[in-house]
PDB file of C-alpha atoms in Angstrom:
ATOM      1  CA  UNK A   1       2.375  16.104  -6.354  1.00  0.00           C
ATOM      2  CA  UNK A   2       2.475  16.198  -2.151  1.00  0.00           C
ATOM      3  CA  UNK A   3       4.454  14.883  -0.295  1.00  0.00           C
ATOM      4  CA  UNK A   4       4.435  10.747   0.164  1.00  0.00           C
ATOM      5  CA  UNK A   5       2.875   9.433   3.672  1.00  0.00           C
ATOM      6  CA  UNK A   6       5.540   9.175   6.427  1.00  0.00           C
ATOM      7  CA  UNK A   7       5.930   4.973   7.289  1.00  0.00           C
ATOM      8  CA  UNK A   8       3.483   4.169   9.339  1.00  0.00           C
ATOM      9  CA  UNK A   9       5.570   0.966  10.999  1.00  0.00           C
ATOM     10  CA  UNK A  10       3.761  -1.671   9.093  1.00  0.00           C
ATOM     11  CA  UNK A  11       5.906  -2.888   6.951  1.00  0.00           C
ATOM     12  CA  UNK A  12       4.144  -4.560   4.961  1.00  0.00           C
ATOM     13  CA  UNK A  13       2.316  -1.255   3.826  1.00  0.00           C
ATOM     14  CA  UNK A  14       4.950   1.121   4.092  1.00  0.00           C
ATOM     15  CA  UNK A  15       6.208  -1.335   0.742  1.00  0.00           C
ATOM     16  CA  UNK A  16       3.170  -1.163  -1.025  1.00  0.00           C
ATOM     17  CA  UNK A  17       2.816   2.970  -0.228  1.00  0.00           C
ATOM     18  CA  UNK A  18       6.450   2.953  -1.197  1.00  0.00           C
ATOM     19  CA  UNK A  19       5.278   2.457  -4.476  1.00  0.00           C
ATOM     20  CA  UNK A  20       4.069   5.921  -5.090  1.00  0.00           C
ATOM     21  CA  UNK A  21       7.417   7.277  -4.483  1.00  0.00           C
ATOM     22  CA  UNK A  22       7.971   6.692  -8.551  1.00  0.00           C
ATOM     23  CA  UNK A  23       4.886   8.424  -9.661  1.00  0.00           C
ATOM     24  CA  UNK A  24       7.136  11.271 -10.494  1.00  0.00           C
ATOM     25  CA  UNK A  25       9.153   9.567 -12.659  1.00  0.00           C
ATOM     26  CA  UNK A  26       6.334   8.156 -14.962  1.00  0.00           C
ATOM     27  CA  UNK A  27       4.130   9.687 -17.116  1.00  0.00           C
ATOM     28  CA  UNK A  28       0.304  10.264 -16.119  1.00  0.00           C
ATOM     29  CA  UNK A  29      -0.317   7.386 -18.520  1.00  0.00           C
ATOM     30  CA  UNK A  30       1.106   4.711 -15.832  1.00  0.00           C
ATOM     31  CA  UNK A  31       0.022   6.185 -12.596  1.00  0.00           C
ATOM     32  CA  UNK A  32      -3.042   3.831 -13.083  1.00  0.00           C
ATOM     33  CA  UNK A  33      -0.811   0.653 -13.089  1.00  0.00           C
ATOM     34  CA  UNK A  34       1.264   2.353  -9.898  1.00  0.00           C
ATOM     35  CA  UNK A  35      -2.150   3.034  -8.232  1.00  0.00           C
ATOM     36  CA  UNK A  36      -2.995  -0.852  -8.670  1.00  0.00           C
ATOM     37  CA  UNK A  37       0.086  -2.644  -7.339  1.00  0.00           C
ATOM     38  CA  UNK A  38      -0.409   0.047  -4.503  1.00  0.00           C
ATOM     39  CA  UNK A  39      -3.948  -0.736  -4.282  1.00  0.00           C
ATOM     40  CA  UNK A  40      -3.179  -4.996  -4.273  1.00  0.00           C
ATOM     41  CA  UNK A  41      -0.417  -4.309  -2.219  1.00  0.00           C
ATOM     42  CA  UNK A  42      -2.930  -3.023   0.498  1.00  0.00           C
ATOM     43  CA  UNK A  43      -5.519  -5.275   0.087  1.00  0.00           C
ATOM     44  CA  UNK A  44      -3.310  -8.388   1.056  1.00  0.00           C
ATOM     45  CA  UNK A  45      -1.904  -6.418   3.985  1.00  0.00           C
ATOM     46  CA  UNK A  46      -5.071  -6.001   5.050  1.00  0.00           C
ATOM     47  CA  UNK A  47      -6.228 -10.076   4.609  1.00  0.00           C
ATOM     48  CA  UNK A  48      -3.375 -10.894   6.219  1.00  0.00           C
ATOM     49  CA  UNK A  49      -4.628  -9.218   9.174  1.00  0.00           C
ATOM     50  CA  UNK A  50      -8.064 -10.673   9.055  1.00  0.00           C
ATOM     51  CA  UNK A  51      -6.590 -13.991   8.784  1.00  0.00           C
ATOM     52  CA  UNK A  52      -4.921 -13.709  11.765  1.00  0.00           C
ATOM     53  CA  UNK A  53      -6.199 -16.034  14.479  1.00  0.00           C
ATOM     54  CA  UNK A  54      -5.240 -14.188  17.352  1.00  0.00           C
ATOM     55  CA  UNK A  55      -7.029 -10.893  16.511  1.00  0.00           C
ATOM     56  CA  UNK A  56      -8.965  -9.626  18.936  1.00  0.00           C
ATOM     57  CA  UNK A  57     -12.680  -7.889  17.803  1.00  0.00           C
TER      58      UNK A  57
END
């Protein structure tokens, strides 16, 4: 496997990346549930953001 992402400073997402840090550990038969608690972990990062009322677009 390579090398994890560095944190990117949101911490929020470096959590849910954090996740793949135990991919090692498992066997290629639960990678998919890792993947999707990364992947959900993302995706309300990412709402929270759009919810934001102070963004600016």
């Amino acid at each position: 496997m390579t090398d994890l992402p560095e944190e990117i400073g949101e911490e929020r997402v470096d959590t849910a990346l954090g996740g793949l840090a135990q991919l090692g550990a498992l066997p290629v038969s639960a990678h998919v549930g890792v993947f999707e608690e990364v992947f959900t972990g993302l995706e309300q990062s990412l709402a929270s953001v759009e919810n934001t009322p102070d963004q600016q677009r």
